[in-house]
Short mmCIF file of C-alpha atoms in Angstrom, two decimals:
data_model
loop_
_atom_site.label_atom_id
_atom_site.label_comp_id
_atom_site.label_asym_id
_atom_site.label_seq_id
_atom_site.Cartn_x
_atom_site.Cartn_y
_atom_site.Cartn_z
CA MET S 23 42.68 25.80 47.15
CA MET S 24 45.75 24.68 45.20
CA ALA S 25 45.42 21.17 46.66
CA GLY S 26 41.83 20.92 45.37
CA LYS S 27 42.80 21.94 41.85
CA THR S 28 45.70 19.50 41.89
CA LEU S 29 43.34 16.69 42.91
CA GLN S 30 40.94 17.53 40.06
CA VAL S 31 43.78 17.54 37.53
CA LEU S 32 45.07 14.19 38.79
CA LEU S 33 41.54 12.75 38.60
CA LEU S 34 41.09 13.96 35.01
CA ILE S 35 44.48 12.53 34.02
CA SER S 36 43.56 9.23 35.68
CA LEU S 37 40.22 9.03 33.87
CA LYS S 38 41.85 9.93 30.55
CA PHE S 39 44.39 7.17 31.10
CA VAL S 40 41.61 4.68 31.91
CA TYR S 41 39.61 5.80 28.83
CA SER S 42 42.57 5.31 26.55
CA THR S 43 43.40 1.85 27.91
CA VAL S 44 39.89 0.30 27.61
CA ASP S 45 40.03 -2.21 24.81
CA PRO S 46 37.17 -2.60 22.32
CA PRO S 47 35.60 -6.05 21.86
CA ARG S 48 37.06 -8.43 19.31
CA ASP S 49 35.87 -11.07 16.83
CA LEU S 50 32.80 -9.10 15.69
CA THR S 51 30.74 -11.19 13.25
CA ILE S 52 27.35 -10.83 11.54
CA THR S 53 25.40 -13.99 10.67
CA ASP S 54 22.33 -14.30 8.45
CA PRO S 55 20.11 -17.18 9.70
CA GLY S 56 17.75 -16.81 6.75
CA HIS S 57 15.24 -14.50 8.45
CA LEU S 58 15.15 -12.02 5.56
CA GLY S 59 17.08 -9.26 7.32
CA ASN S 60 16.97 -10.18 11.01
CA LEU S 61 20.70 -10.71 11.58
CA GLU S 62 22.69 -12.07 14.52
CA ILE S 63 25.56 -9.86 15.78
CA ARG S 64 28.19 -11.55 17.94
CA TRP S 65 31.46 -10.40 19.50
CA SER S 66 33.97 -11.55 22.12
CA PRO S 67 35.42 -9.68 25.14
CA SER S 68 39.14 -8.93 25.25
CA GLN S 69 41.37 -10.83 27.67
CA GLU S 70 41.53 -7.77 29.94
CA GLN S 71 37.72 -7.63 30.09
CA VAL S 72 37.57 -11.33 30.99
CA ARG S 73 40.06 -10.76 33.83
CA MET S 74 38.06 -7.77 35.12
CA LYS S 75 34.89 -9.87 35.24
CA GLU S 76 36.61 -12.77 36.98
CA GLN S 77 38.14 -10.52 39.66
CA GLY S 78 34.96 -8.51 40.06
CA GLN S 79 36.87 -5.25 39.71
CA CYS S 80 34.20 -3.54 37.57
CA LEU S 81 31.10 -3.95 35.45
CA VAL S 82 31.76 -4.52 31.76
CA LEU S 83 29.14 -3.39 29.25
CA TYR S 84 29.07 -3.19 25.47
CA GLU S 85 27.74 -0.27 23.48
CA LEU S 86 26.42 -1.38 20.11
CA HIS S 87 25.77 1.04 17.23
CA TYR S 88 24.12 -0.20 14.03
CA TYR S 89 22.77 1.68 11.05
CA ASP S 90 19.05 1.19 10.56
CA SER S 91 18.66 1.47 6.80
CA TYR S 92 14.85 1.44 7.06
CA SER S 93 14.83 4.67 9.08
CA SER S 94 18.20 5.97 7.74
CA SER S 95 19.55 6.55 11.27
CA TRP S 96 21.92 5.02 13.80
CA THR S 97 20.51 3.01 16.71
CA SER S 98 22.48 2.55 19.96
CA ILE S 99 22.00 0.09 22.82
CA ARG S 100 24.03 -0.99 25.87
CA THR S 101 24.06 -4.60 26.96
CA THR S 102 26.03 -7.04 29.09
CA GLN S 103 25.49 -9.78 26.47
CA THR S 104 27.74 -10.58 23.54
CA LEU S 105 24.84 -11.39 21.18
CA PHE S 106 22.23 -9.07 19.69
CA ARG S 107 19.68 -9.41 16.88
CA ALA S 108 18.74 -6.43 14.73
CA GLN S 109 16.73 -5.62 11.60
CA PHE S 110 18.51 -4.67 8.38
CA ASN S 111 17.54 -4.02 4.80
CA LEU S 112 19.71 -6.51 2.94
CA ALA S 113 19.51 -4.40 -0.22
CA ARG S 114 21.65 -1.76 1.54
CA GLU S 115 24.90 -1.63 3.51
CA VAL S 116 24.99 -3.31 6.92
CA LYS S 117 27.10 -1.27 9.38
CA VAL S 118 27.84 -2.35 12.98
CA ARG S 119 30.20 -0.87 15.61
CA VAL S 120 30.82 -2.09 19.16
CA TYR S 121 32.54 -0.26 22.05
CA THR S 122 33.48 -1.45 25.53
CA VAL S 123 32.10 0.44 28.53
CA ILE S 124 33.42 -0.19 32.09
CA SER S 125 32.26 1.22 35.39
CA GLY S 126 33.28 0.78 39.02
CA ALA S 127 36.65 0.78 40.80
CA CYS S 128 38.63 0.08 37.64
CA ALA S 129 37.21 3.28 36.15
CA GLY S 130 37.98 5.39 39.22
CA GLY S 131 34.45 5.02 40.51
CA GLY S 132 32.98 6.38 37.26
CA THR S 133 32.33 5.11 33.75
CA ALA S 134 34.76 4.86 30.84
CA LYS S 135 34.28 3.87 27.20
CA SER S 136 36.89 2.56 24.80
CA LYS S 137 38.24 5.19 22.46
CA ASN S 138 38.31 2.73 19.56
CA TYR S 139 35.56 0.42 18.34
CA THR S 140 35.33 -2.81 16.42
CA GLU S 141 33.44 -2.42 13.14
CA VAL S 142 32.00 -4.62 10.40
CA VAL S 143 30.55 -3.30 7.14
CA GLN S 144 28.82 -5.64 4.70
CA LYS S 145 27.98 -4.33 1.26
CA PRO S 146 24.90 -5.67 -0.55
CA ASP S 147 25.15 -7.79 -3.67
CA MET S 148 24.57 -5.22 -6.43
CA THR S 149 24.68 -7.73 -9.29
CA GLY S 150 21.55 -8.52 -11.24
CA ILE S 151 18.84 -6.56 -13.01
CA ASP S 152 15.94 -4.59 -11.58
CA GLY S 153 13.17 -6.91 -12.71
CA LEU S 154 10.81 -6.24 -9.79
CA GLN S 155 9.44 -2.87 -8.69
CA ASP S 156 6.71 -0.96 -6.81
CA PHE S 157 6.40 -3.36 -3.87
CA SER S 158 3.74 -2.30 -1.32
CA CYS S 159 1.39 -3.81 1.27
CA LEU S 160 -1.95 -2.86 2.84
CA TYR S 161 -3.78 -4.45 5.78
CA TYR S 162 -7.40 -4.13 4.64
CA TYR S 163 -9.98 -3.56 7.41
CA MET S 164 -7.60 -5.20 9.92
CA GLU S 165 -8.71 -8.51 8.39
CA HIS S 166 -6.30 -9.52 5.61
CA LEU S 167 -2.89 -8.41 4.43
CA VAL S 168 -2.35 -7.92 0.69
CA CYS S 169 1.04 -7.20 -0.91
CA SER S 170 1.64 -6.39 -4.56
CA TRP S 171 4.52 -5.75 -6.95
CA LYS S 172 5.08 -5.13 -10.63
CA ARG S 173 7.31 -6.58 -13.31
CA SER S 174 9.66 -4.15 -15.02
CA SER S 175 10.45 -4.26 -18.72
CA LYS S 176 13.77 -5.94 -17.80
CA MET S 177 12.08 -8.97 -16.22
CA PRO S 178 12.59 -12.18 -18.26
CA LEU S 179 9.32 -13.34 -19.83
CA LYS S 180 9.29 -16.77 -18.16
CA ALA S 181 10.35 -15.51 -14.71
CA GLN S 182 7.91 -15.55 -11.78
CA GLY S 183 8.06 -13.48 -8.60
CA ALA S 184 8.05 -15.35 -5.27
CA LEU S 185 7.31 -13.77 -1.88
CA TYR S 186 8.71 -15.01 1.44
CA TYR S 187 7.95 -13.74 4.94
CA TRP S 188 9.22 -14.20 8.50
CA HIS S 189 8.50 -12.88 12.01
CA LYS S 190 9.85 -13.74 15.45
CA GLU S 191 7.22 -16.38 16.13
CA MET S 192 8.37 -18.42 13.12
CA ALA S 193 11.25 -20.90 13.10
CA HIS S 194 12.03 -20.21 9.43
CA ALA S 195 10.76 -18.15 6.51
CA LYS S 196 7.71 -19.33 4.55
CA GLU S 197 6.38 -18.66 1.06
CA CYS S 198 3.24 -16.69 0.24
CA PRO S 199 0.10 -18.78 0.97
CA HIS S 200 -2.02 -17.42 -1.92
CA TYR S 201 -0.69 -15.63 -4.99
CA PHE S 202 -2.56 -13.19 -7.22
CA ILE S 203 -2.00 -14.06 -10.88
CA THR S 204 -2.60 -11.66 -13.77
CA GLY S 205 -1.85 -12.62 -17.36
CA GLY S 206 -0.15 -15.80 -16.19
CA PHE S 207 2.26 -13.96 -13.87
CA ARG S 208 2.32 -13.54 -10.10
CA ASN S 209 1.89 -9.92 -9.07
CA GLY S 210 0.69 -10.12 -5.47
CA CYS S 211 0.12 -12.16 -2.33
CA ASN S 212 -3.01 -12.55 -0.19
CA PHE S 213 -2.35 -13.50 3.44
CA SER S 214 -6.02 -14.20 4.27
CA GLY S 215 -6.24 -16.96 6.85
CA THR S 216 -2.61 -16.44 7.94
CA ASP S 217 -2.09 -15.43 11.57
CA LEU S 218 0.22 -12.40 11.64
CA PRO S 219 1.19 -10.59 14.88
CA ALA S 220 0.57 -6.87 15.41
CA PHE S 221 3.27 -4.60 16.90
CA SER S 222 5.93 -7.01 15.71
CA ASP S 223 8.36 -6.69 12.79
CA ILE S 224 7.45 -8.79 9.74
CA ASN S 225 10.21 -9.24 7.16
CA LEU S 226 9.28 -9.66 3.51
CA CYS S 227 11.29 -10.51 0.43
CA VAL S 228 10.26 -10.81 -3.23
CA ASN S 229 12.73 -12.55 -5.51
CA SER S 230 12.58 -14.33 -8.85
CA SER S 231 12.56 -17.92 -10.01
CA SER S 232 14.52 -16.97 -13.13
CA ASP S 233 17.97 -18.33 -13.89
CA HIS S 234 18.95 -14.73 -14.57
CA SER S 235 20.26 -12.67 -11.66
CA ILE S 236 17.31 -10.56 -10.43
CA LYS S 237 17.73 -8.10 -7.54
CA PRO S 238 15.35 -9.06 -4.69
CA LEU S 239 13.08 -6.54 -2.97
CA TYR S 240 13.16 -6.37 0.85
CA SER S 241 10.67 -4.76 3.20
CA MET S 242 9.95 -4.69 6.92
CA LEU S 243 6.58 -3.66 8.35
CA GLN S 244 4.20 -3.82 11.29
CA ILE S 245 0.67 -4.54 10.14
CA GLN S 246 -1.08 -2.06 12.48
CA ASN S 247 0.72 0.77 10.65
CA ILE S 248 -0.69 -0.09 7.21
CA VAL S 249 -4.36 -0.63 8.09
CA LYS S 250 -6.81 0.73 5.52
CA PRO S 251 -10.32 0.93 7.07
CA LYS S 252 -13.64 0.65 5.28
CA PRO S 253 -15.36 3.94 4.40
CA PRO S 254 -17.78 5.37 7.00
CA GLU S 255 -21.39 4.24 6.68
CA GLN S 256 -24.77 6.01 6.65
CA VAL S 257 -23.64 9.62 6.32
CA ARG S 258 -26.54 11.93 7.28
CA VAL S 259 -26.90 15.71 7.13
CA GLU S 260 -29.41 17.89 8.97
CA GLU S 261 -29.88 21.53 9.90
CA GLY S 262 -29.41 22.39 13.56
CA ALA S 263 -30.12 25.51 15.59
CA ASP S 264 -28.66 28.90 14.63
CA ARG S 265 -28.10 27.95 11.01
CA GLN S 266 -25.68 25.14 11.88
CA LEU S 267 -25.23 22.13 9.61
CA ILE S 268 -24.74 18.83 11.46
CA VAL S 269 -23.13 15.82 9.78
CA HIS S 270 -23.51 12.35 11.38
CA TRP S 271 -22.14 8.99 10.29
CA ASP S 272 -21.65 5.46 11.58
CA SER S 273 -18.35 3.68 12.14
CA PRO S 274 -17.66 0.98 9.52
CA ALA S 275 -18.44 -2.54 10.63
CA GLY S 276 -15.49 -4.83 11.26
CA ARG S 277 -12.61 -5.52 13.65
CA ILE S 278 -11.34 -1.95 14.03
CA PRO S 279 -12.37 -0.42 17.41
CA GLN S 280 -14.16 2.91 17.06
CA HIS S 281 -11.80 4.61 19.55
CA CYS S 282 -8.91 3.90 17.13
CA LEU S 283 -10.42 5.94 14.29
CA LEU S 284 -9.72 9.50 13.26
CA TRP S 285 -12.24 11.14 10.92
CA GLN S 286 -12.05 13.74 8.20
CA VAL S 287 -15.02 15.50 6.58
CA GLN S 288 -14.71 17.17 3.20
CA ALA S 289 -17.21 19.98 2.58
CA ARG S 290 -17.59 21.41 -0.90
CA ARG S 291 -19.97 24.16 -2.00
CA GLU S 292 -21.77 23.63 -5.27
CA GLY S 293 -20.45 25.75 -8.09
CA GLN S 294 -16.94 26.08 -6.66
CA GLU S 295 -14.84 23.63 -8.65
CA GLY S 296 -11.87 22.28 -6.70
CA ALA S 297 -12.56 24.43 -3.61
CA HIS S 298 -13.28 22.45 -0.46
CA THR S 299 -12.78 22.46 3.30
CA LEU S 300 -11.31 19.55 5.33
CA ILE S 301 -12.65 19.21 8.88
CA PRO S 302 -10.86 16.78 11.27
CA SER S 303 -12.84 15.06 14.02
CA THR S 304 -12.41 12.48 16.76
CA GLU S 305 -16.19 11.96 17.00
CA THR S 306 -18.72 10.61 14.50
CA ALA S 307 -20.31 14.03 14.01
CA VAL S 308 -19.25 17.58 13.11
CA MET S 309 -21.05 20.92 13.06
CA PHE S 310 -20.31 23.99 10.97
CA ALA S 311 -22.04 27.13 9.70
CA LEU S 312 -24.64 26.63 6.99
CA PRO S 313 -23.86 28.68 3.86
CA ASP S 314 -26.56 31.05 2.60
CA ASN S 315 -28.48 29.96 -0.48
CA GLU S 316 -25.88 27.38 -1.44
CA THR S 317 -25.83 23.62 -1.59
CA SER S 318 -23.08 21.91 0.39
CA CYS S 319 -21.92 18.41 -0.56
CA LEU S 320 -20.08 16.37 2.07
CA ARG S 321 -18.23 13.08 2.33
CA VAL S 322 -16.27 11.35 5.12
CA ARG S 323 -13.20 9.11 5.42
CA CYS S 324 -11.22 7.63 8.33
CA MET S 325 -7.85 6.22 9.39
CA LEU S 326 -6.21 4.82 12.54
CA ASN S 327 -5.17 7.50 15.02
CA LYS S 328 -1.74 7.89 16.65
CA TYR S 329 -2.85 6.04 19.79
CA CYS S 330 -3.44 2.79 17.89
CA ALA S 331 -0.78 2.97 15.16
CA LYS S 332 2.40 4.85 14.37
CA THR S 333 1.15 5.65 10.87
CA GLY S 334 -2.10 5.09 9.05
CA VAL S 335 -3.77 4.83 5.65
CA TRP S 336 -6.91 6.78 4.78
CA SER S 337 -10.00 4.83 3.80
CA ASP S 338 -11.81 5.58 0.58
CA TRP S 339 -14.33 8.43 0.72
CA SER S 340 -17.93 7.69 1.55
CA PRO S 341 -20.57 8.59 -1.09
CA SER S 342 -21.29 12.34 -1.14
CA VAL S 343 -24.40 13.69 0.59
CA CYS S 344 -25.69 17.16 -0.35
CA TYR S 345 -27.78 19.64 1.66
CA PRO S 346 -30.28 20.91 0.82
CA GLU S 347 -31.26 18.34 -1.76
CA LYS S 348 -32.52 19.67 -5.09
CA PRO S 349 -36.03 18.33 -5.99
CA CYS S 350 -36.38 16.92 -9.48
CA PRO S 351 -39.28 18.29 -11.69
CA ALA S 352 -42.14 15.79 -11.85
CA SER S 353 -42.56 16.22 -15.62
CA LEU S 354 -38.94 15.54 -16.45
CA PRO S 355 -36.96 12.39 -15.92
CA SER S 356 -33.87 12.56 -13.76
CA GLN S 357 -30.53 13.42 -15.36
CA ASP S 358 -29.32 9.86 -15.06
CA MET S 359 -32.33 8.64 -17.05
CA PHE S 360 -31.69 10.85 -20.10
CA PRO S 361 -29.08 8.51 -21.64
CA LYS S 362 -31.53 5.60 -21.29
CA TYR S 363 -34.39 7.48 -22.95
CA THR S 364 -32.09 8.73 -25.69
CA ALA S 365 -30.91 5.22 -26.44
CA ILE S 366 -34.48 3.88 -26.52
CA THR S 367 -35.57 6.68 -28.88
CA ILE S 368 -32.69 6.01 -31.25
CA ILE S 369 -33.40 2.27 -31.30
CA MET S 370 -37.13 2.79 -31.93
CA GLY S 371 -36.33 5.23 -34.76
CA LEU S 372 -34.01 2.71 -36.38
CA VAL S 373 -36.57 -0.07 -36.11
CA LEU S 374 -39.30 2.15 -37.59
CA ALA S 375 -37.04 3.21 -40.47
CA LEU S 376 -36.20 -0.42 -41.18
CA CYS S 377 -39.87 -1.36 -41.21
CA MET S 378 -40.72 1.50 -43.60
CA TRP S 379 -37.85 0.55 -45.92
CA THR S 380 -39.00 -3.09 -45.94
CA LEU S 381 -42.61 -2.11 -46.68
CA ILE S 382 -41.58 0.14 -49.57
CA ARG S 383 -39.34 -2.59 -50.93
CA LEU S 384 -42.16 -5.14 -50.87
CA ARG S 385 -44.52 -2.75 -52.66
CA LEU S 386 -41.96 -2.11 -55.40
CA LEU S 387 -41.45 -5.84 -55.89
CA LYS S 388 -45.20 -6.39 -56.22
CA GLN S 389 -45.47 -3.63 -58.85
CA VAL S 390 -42.58 -5.11 -60.84
CA LYS S 391 -44.20 -8.57 -60.78
CA LYS S 392 -47.55 -7.15 -62.02
CA ARG S 393 -45.85 -5.38 -64.93
CA GLU S 394 -44.00 -8.58 -65.90
CA ALA S 395 -47.25 -10.57 -65.80
CA SER S 396 -49.03 -8.00 -68.04
CA LEU S 397 -46.24 -8.09 -70.63
CA ILE S 398 -46.32 -11.89 -70.78
CA THR S 399 -50.10 -11.91 -71.35
CA LEU S 400 -49.85 -9.30 -74.08
CA PHE S 401 -47.10 -11.24 -75.82
CA ASP S 402 -49.17 -14.46 -75.79
CA LYS S 403 -52.18 -12.73 -77.37
CA SER S 404 -50.10 -11.15 -80.12
CA SER S 405 -48.53 -14.48 -81.00
CA ALA S 406 -51.97 -16.13 -81.48
CA LYS S 407 -53.07 -13.60 -84.18
CA ILE S 408 -50.06 -14.17 -86.48
CA ILE S 409 -51.09 -16.10 -89.72
CA PRO S 410 -48.35 -17.86 -91.63
CA VAL S 411 -48.00 -16.76 -95.28
CA VAL S 412 -46.92 -19.30 -97.89
CA GLN S 413 -45.42 -17.87 -101.06
CA HIS S 414 -46.10 -19.84 -104.26
CA ILE S 415 -43.54 -19.84 -106.95
#
């Protein structure tokens, strides 16, 4: 019994000794090849690790830890290589640590990791002004990617934004193929006609052409996670058995497979402002109880489900369909027509008033002319009857 405990203690001491003598890698470097955040991490084994490999005494691995600033978490991997590429947001700190892990006879038949690690921390360049803001992208209908940004009040008047992108199938970064321009300034990029891979990281950067120091915006995305579908088509409502209301609709046309779509129906009862019910569905139809003596108005939207994308973006709502429909009185125009009739009535009234005013004006002018003509005639007759009187002295 005592011999067994002594053996366990000796084994623990041996492993602790091995753990404390494993050296971490050396010469850790981080290189930016110009891929907008996809950096190369390199390191070198210690001399002891090289000797272990040459003599075949044990397997040497490296445990890499790097801080993923996009997800705000640490990521860990083990590899036999001394080179690894990882994604970083260059607007934030880049943190990398590497340990040595050995296994086999040199580790007493087990596995041991270096107590210390080699670390590199690179701080971002914080100089410059925040001239660019509100950068976002959407992959409309799984057909074309559109990214947009805004100019802040600090942006120099003559400065233009420029977008660059890169993914693993590209040798180097490229500039936006088609810019959106508003008021003489670039505020977006349209990638229509550009082949972009799904389920692959795409790095994006928006910077400025200004001579002033402008902080660039960095982003990393996968296009299947930002798909915005078209709204559902042909929404139909009918009454089923047992006072059930059935809503049908068609999948939007386009490249998105129907099995990738998740649906949501919004039901709102007339007269209840702001109150509504949201009904999720994986099929293109839902059924729910028909309310008594009330009109229900419904609309439908969709997004990619979790089996086709990690995240999704809701489509716009379809036009609302109400049940039962309210018939319009035959003697009255529809509500939408009232503004038209009102406008026509006002215009006709103005025209009629103008005509009446013109007619009255003409009549007054004629009367004035007749009076003037009568006065002239009377004056001529009076002048003819005057006899000159000569006074004799």
